[in-house]
XYZ file of C-alpha atoms in Angstrom:
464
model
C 76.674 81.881 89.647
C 79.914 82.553 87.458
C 81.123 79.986 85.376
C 85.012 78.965 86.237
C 87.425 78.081 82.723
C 89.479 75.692 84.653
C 90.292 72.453 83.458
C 87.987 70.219 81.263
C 87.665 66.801 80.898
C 89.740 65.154 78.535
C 86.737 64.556 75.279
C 86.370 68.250 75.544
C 89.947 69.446 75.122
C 90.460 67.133 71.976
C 87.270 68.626 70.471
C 89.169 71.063 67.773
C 88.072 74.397 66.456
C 86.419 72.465 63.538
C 84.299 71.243 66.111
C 83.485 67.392 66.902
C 84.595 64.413 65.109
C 81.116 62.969 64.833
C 79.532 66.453 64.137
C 77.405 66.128 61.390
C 76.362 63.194 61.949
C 75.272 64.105 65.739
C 73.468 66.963 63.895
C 71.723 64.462 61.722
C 70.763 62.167 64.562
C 69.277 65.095 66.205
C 67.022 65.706 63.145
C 65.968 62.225 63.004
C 64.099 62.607 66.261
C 62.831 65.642 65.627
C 61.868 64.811 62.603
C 59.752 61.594 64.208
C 58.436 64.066 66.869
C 57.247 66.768 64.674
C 55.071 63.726 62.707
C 53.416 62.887 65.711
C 52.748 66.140 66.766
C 51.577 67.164 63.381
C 49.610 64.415 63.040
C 47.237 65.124 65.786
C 47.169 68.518 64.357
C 46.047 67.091 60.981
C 43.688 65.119 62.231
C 42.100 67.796 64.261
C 41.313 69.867 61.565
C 39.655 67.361 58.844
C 38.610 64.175 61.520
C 38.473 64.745 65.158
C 35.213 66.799 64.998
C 33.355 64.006 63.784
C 35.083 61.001 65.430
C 34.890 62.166 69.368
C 32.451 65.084 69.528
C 30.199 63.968 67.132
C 26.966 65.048 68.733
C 28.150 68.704 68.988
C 27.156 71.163 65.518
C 30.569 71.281 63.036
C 31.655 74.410 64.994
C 31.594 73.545 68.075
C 32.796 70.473 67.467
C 35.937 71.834 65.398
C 36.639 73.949 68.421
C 36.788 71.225 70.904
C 39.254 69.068 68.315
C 40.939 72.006 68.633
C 41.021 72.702 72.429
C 42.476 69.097 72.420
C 44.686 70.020 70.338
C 45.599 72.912 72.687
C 45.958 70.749 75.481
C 48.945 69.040 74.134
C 51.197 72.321 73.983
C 49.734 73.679 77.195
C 51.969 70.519 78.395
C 54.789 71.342 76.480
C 56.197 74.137 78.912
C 56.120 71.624 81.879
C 58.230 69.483 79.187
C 60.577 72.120 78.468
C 61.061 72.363 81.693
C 61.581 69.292 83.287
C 63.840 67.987 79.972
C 66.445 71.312 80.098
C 66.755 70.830 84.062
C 67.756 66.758 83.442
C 69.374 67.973 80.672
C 70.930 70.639 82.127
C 72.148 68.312 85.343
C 72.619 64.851 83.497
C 73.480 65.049 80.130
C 71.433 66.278 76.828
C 71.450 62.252 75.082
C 69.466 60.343 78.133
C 66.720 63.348 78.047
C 66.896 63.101 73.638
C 66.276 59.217 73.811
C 63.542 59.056 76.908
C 61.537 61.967 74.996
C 61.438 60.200 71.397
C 60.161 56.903 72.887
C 57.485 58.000 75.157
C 56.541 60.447 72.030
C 56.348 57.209 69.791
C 54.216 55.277 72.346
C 51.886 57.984 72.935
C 51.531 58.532 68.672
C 50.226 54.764 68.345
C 48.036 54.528 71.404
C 45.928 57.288 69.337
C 45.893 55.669 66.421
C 44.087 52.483 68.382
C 41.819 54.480 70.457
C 37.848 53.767 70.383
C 35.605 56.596 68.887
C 32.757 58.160 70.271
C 30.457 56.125 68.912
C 32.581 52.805 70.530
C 33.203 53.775 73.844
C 31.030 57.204 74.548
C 32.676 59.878 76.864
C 35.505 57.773 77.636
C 37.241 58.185 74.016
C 37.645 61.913 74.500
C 38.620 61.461 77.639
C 41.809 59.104 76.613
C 42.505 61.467 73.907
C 43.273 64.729 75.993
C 45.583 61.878 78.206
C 47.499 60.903 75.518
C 47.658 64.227 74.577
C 48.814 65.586 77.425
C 51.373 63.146 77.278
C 52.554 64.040 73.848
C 53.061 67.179 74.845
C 55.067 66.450 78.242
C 57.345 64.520 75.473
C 57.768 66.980 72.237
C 58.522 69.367 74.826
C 61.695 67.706 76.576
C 63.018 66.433 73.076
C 63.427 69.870 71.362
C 66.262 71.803 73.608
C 68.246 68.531 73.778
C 68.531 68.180 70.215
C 69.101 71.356 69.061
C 71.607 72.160 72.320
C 73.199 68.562 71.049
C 74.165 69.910 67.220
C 75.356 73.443 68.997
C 77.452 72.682 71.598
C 79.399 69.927 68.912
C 79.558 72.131 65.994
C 82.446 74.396 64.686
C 82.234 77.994 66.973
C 81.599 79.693 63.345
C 79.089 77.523 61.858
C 76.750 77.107 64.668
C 74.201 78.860 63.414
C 74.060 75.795 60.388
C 74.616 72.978 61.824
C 72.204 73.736 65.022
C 69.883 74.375 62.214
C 69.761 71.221 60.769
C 67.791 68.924 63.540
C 65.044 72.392 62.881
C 64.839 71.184 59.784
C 63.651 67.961 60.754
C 60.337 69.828 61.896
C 59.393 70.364 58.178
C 60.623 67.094 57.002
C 57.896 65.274 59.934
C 55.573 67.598 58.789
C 56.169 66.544 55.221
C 55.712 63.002 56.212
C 53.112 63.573 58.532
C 50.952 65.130 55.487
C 51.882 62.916 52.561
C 50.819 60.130 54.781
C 47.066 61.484 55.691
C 47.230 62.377 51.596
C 47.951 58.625 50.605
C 45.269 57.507 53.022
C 42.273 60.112 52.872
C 40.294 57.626 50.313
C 40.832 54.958 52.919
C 37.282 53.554 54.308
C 35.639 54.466 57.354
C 38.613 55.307 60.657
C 41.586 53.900 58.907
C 41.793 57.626 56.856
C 43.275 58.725 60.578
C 43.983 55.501 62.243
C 47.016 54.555 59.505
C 48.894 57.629 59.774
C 49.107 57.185 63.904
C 50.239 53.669 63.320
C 52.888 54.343 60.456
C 54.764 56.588 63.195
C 56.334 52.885 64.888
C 58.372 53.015 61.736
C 59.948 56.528 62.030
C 59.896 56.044 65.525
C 62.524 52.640 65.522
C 64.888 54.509 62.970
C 65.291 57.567 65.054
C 65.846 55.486 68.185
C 68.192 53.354 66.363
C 70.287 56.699 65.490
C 69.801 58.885 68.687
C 70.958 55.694 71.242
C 74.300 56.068 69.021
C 75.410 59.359 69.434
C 77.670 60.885 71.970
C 76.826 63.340 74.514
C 77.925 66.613 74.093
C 81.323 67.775 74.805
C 80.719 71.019 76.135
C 78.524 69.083 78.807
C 80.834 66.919 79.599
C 83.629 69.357 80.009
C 81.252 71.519 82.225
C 80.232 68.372 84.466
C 84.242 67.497 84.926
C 85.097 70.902 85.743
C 82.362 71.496 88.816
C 80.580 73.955 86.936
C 76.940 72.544 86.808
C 74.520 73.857 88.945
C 72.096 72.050 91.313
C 69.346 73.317 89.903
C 69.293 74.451 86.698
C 65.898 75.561 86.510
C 65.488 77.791 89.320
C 69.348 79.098 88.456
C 67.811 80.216 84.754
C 64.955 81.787 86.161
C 66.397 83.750 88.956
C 69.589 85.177 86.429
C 67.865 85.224 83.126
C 64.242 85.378 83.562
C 64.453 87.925 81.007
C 65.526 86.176 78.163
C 63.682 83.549 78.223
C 60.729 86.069 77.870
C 63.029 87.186 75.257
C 62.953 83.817 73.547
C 58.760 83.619 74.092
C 58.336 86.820 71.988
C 60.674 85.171 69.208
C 59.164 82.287 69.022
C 55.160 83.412 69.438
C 55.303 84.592 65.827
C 57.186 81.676 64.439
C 54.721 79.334 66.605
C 51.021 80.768 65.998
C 51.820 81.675 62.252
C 52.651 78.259 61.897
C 49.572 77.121 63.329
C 47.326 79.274 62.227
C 48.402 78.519 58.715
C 49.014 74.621 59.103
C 46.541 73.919 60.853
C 43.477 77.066 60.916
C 43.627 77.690 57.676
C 43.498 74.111 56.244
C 39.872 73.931 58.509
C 38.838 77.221 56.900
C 39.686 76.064 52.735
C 37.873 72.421 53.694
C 35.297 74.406 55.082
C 34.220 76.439 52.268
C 35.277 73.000 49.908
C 35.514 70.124 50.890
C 37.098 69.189 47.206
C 39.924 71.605 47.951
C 41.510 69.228 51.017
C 43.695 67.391 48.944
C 45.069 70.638 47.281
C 45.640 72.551 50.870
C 47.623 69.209 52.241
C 49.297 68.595 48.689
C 50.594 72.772 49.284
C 51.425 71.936 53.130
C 53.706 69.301 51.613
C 54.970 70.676 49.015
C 56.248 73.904 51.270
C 57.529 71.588 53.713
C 59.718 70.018 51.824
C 60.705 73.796 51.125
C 61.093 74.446 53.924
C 63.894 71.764 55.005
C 66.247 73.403 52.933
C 65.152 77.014 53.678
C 65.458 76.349 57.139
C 69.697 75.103 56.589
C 69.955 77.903 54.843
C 68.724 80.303 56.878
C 71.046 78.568 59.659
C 74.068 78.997 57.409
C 73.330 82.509 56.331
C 72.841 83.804 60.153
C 76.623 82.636 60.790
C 77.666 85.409 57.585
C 75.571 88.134 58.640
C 74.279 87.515 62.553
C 71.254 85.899 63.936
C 69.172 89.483 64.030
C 68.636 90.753 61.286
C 67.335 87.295 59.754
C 64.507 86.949 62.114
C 63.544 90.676 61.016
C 62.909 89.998 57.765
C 60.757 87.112 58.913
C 58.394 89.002 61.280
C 58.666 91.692 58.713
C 57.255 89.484 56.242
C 54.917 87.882 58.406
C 53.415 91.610 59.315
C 52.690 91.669 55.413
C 51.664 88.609 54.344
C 48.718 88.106 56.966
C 45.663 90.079 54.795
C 46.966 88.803 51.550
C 46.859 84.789 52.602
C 43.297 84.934 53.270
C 42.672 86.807 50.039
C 44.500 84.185 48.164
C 42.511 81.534 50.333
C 38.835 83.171 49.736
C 39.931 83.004 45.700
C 39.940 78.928 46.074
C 42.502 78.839 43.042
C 44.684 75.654 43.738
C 47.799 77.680 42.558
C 47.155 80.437 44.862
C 46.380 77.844 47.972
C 49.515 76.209 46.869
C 51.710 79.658 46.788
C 50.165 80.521 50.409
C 51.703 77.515 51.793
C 55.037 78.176 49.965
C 55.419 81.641 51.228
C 53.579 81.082 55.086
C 55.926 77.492 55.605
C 58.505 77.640 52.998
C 59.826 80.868 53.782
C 58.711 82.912 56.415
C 58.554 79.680 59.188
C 61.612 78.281 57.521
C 63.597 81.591 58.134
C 62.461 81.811 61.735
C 63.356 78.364 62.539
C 66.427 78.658 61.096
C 68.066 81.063 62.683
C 66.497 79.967 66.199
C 68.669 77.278 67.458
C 71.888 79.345 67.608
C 70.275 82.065 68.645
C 68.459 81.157 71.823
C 71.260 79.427 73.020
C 73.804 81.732 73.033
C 71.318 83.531 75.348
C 72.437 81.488 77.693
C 75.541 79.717 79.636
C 76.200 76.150 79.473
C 75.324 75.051 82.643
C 71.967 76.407 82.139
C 71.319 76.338 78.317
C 68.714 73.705 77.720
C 66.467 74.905 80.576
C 66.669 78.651 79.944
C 65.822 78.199 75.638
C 63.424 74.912 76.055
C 61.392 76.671 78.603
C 61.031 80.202 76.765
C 60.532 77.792 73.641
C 58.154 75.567 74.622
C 56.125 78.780 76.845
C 55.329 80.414 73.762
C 54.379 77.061 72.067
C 51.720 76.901 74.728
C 50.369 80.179 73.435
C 50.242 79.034 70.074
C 48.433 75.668 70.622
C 45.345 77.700 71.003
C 46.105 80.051 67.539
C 43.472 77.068 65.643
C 40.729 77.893 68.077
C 41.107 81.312 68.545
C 41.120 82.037 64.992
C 38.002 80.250 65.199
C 36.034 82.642 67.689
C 37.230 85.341 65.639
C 36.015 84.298 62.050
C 32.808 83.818 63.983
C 32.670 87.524 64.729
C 34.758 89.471 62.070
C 34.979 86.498 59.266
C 38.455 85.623 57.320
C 39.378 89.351 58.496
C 39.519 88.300 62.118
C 42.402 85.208 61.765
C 44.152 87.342 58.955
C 44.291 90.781 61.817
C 45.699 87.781 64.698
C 48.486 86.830 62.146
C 49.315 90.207 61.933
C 49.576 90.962 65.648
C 51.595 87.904 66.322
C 53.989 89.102 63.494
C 53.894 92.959 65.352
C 54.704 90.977 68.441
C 57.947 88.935 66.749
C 58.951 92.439 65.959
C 58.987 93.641 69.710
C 61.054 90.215 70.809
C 63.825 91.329 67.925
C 64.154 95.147 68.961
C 64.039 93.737 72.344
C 67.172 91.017 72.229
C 70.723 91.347 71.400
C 72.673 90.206 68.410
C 74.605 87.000 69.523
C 76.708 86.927 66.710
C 77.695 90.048 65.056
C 80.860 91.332 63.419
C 82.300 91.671 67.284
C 81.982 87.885 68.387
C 82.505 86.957 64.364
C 86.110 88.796 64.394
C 86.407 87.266 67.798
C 86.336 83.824 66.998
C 88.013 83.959 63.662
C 91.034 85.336 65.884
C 90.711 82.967 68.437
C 90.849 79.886 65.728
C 94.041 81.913 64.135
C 95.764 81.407 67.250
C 95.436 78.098 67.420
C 93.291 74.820 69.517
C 91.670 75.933 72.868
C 89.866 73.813 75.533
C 86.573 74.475 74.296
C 85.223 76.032 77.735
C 87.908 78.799 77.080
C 87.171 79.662 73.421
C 85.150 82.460 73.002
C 81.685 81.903 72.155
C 79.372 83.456 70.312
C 77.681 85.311 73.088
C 81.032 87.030 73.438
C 82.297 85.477 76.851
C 80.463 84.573 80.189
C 80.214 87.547 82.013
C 78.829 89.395 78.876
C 75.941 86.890 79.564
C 75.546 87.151 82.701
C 74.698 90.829 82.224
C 72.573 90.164 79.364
């Protein structure tokens, strides 16, 4: 379906080259939720790998029962597709903010249920049983929130500092990780449940602030101007699918390696350094921290640098990087030196996830049209986040045949596959659609539906 450049609504055509009045600080609301989802999310991760075991499968042996926590955990982003999904078609048809606000409370709700639920021990079957629900419901949520967001600090920023200011709610995934970890740090000498019950409960906090902030921003212009002008679609979701089926798988082979490395270090590897010492938990969350924080300015950066030298050759050096680094972490690990566990963190989170993340945001969506955006990038997005919900446990089966070599050979692989999503997609923003919009701003305030962007122009995605 082509996309018409007639006449937009009258919030659109004051939007200036500079982008929105209110574009930092939609950028900034945008990171607050994601920021509040990433904690809860994280959290359950968390408390998979040093609690879960032992609190809802207690009667299996410690590795089966670390492989069920983390088939639970798995659970969760096998929902996260039917998320992405059903969030980029509302917010796709309806508007990005509704979809942004609905996501972050339902999120929030789910987050403290867990932190009330009765173990094993208090209720039997039934506690696992309410723990893949809420689960499953946490993952129906983080995946509607995250093309909203991101879509939200795009489609108001300046046309030639997307790439930084779409980065910015990313970077609210390391800062909720951050959070997420300091919190299980401060409580890990707590008696008995409350070492995983506090940190499910301390989420109502983060969760009233970024509701507070999101309910206060304004929807994006770009959306509006395409809902004025006729040019959204009925449905969204089948139009992305049937036109650009092949970007989002595209997007899945991006964001695999970004995804599973993350998990596999985050989450796998902090089982595997508790594992072989217990005394060395505090170190391996104190690293995950300490990268995280990192990581939030990594990940700006990254965004701001992509707008200087294009969104491909960024993500290259990452899956590079990620293709080397995956035999060398688990050498570091086996050493149990707290400065090399530390520097594993720093490199796996504060660098190589930081620069994927980064440069993301932009990226996917100028993949895609307006009318279509949200449900073409959260769907490839939140696919390959499916994938890498089950990274943890399959990096369990295969220390159990091949030891630390096994994890350290599926890092690898995930980074070969990154490699084969870059070769396959094209630059969104090279010195073509750089000079183009540089021109365009020369010549002086546009409607923003007929500026170029930095896909290059409609039909040149349409063919894509």
């Amino acid at each position: 379906m082509s996309a018409s450049n007639s006449a937009s609504s009258p919030a659109a055509v004051t939007a200036q080259d500079g982008g929105t009045r209110g574009k930092l600080r939609t950028s900034l609301g945008a990171a607050a939720g994601t920021c509040v989802e990433n904690y809860d999310f994280v959290a359950y991760g968390t408390a998979s790998a040093l609690y879960f075991g032992d609190v809802f499968f207690p009667e299996s042996d410690p590795v089966v029962g670390t492989l069920l926590a983390f088939v639970t955990l798995g659970v969760g982003f096998l929902m996260r597709p039917i998320g992405g999904a059903v969030g980029g078609h509302l917010g796709d048809k309806y508007g990005r903010k509704p979809v942004l606000v609905a996501a972050l409370l339902t999120m929030g709700i789910a987050t403290v249920l867990i932190g009330v639920l009765p173990t094993y021990a208090q209720a039997g079957i039934a506690a696992p049983i309410l723990l893949v629900l809420i689960r499953m419901v946490q993952g129906l949520a983080f995946g509607a929130e995250w093309g909203g967001a991101v879509m939200m600090a795009y489609e108001h920023a300046p046309r030639r500092r997307r790439g930084l200011y779409a980065a910015i709610p990313q970077a609210g995934n390391p800062l909720g990780i951050a959070l997420a970890n300091i919190v299980f740090l401060l409580s890990v000498n707590l008696d008995s449940d409350w070492a995983w019950r506090v940190p499910f409960l301390a989420s109502s906090v983060l969760i009233v602030v970024g509701l507070v902030v999101r309910v206060k921003l304004t929807e994006s212009p770009e959306f509006e101007e395409t809902k004025a002008s006729g040019r959204t679609v009925r449905n969204p979701l089948v139009t992305v699918l049937r036109n650009d089926w092949r970007n989002i798988l595209r997007i899945i082979a991006l964001r695999v390696v970004e995804s599973c490395a993350y998990y596999l270090t985050a989450t796998y590897l902090l089982s595997y350094i508790t594992d072989r010492d217990e005394d060395d938990r505090g170190i391996a969350l104190a690293g995950i921290v300490i990268a995280s924080l990192l990581a939030v300015g990594t990940t700006v950066l990254s965004g701001a640098l992509t707008d200087r030298i294009g969104r491909r050759k960024l993500y290259l050096a990452g899956c590079l990087l990620a293709v080397a680094f995956g035999f060398p972490m688990f050498l570091m690990a086996n050493t149990g030196n707290p400065v090399l566990v530390v520097l594993i963190y720093l490199i796996a989170i504060g660098v190589i996830h930081a620069a994927l993340t980064g440069t993301q945001a932009a990226w996917f969506a100028e993949l895609f049209k307006t009318n279509t955006r949200t449900s073409g990038a959260s769907l490839g997005y939140q696919a390959a986040a499916s994938v890498a919900g089950f990274a943890p446990f399959l990096a369990v089966l295969l220390a159990e045949s091949f030891d630390w070599a096994g994890p350290a050979g599926f890092y690898v692989v995930i980074g070969l596959v990154g490699l084969l999503g870059v070769a396959t997609t094209r630059e969104t923003w090279g010195p073509r659609e750089r000079a183009a919009a540089e021109a365009a701003d020369k010549a002086g305030p546009q409607p923003r539906a007929n500026r170029p962007t930095a896909a290059g122009s409609e039909e040149a995605v349409r063919r894509s």
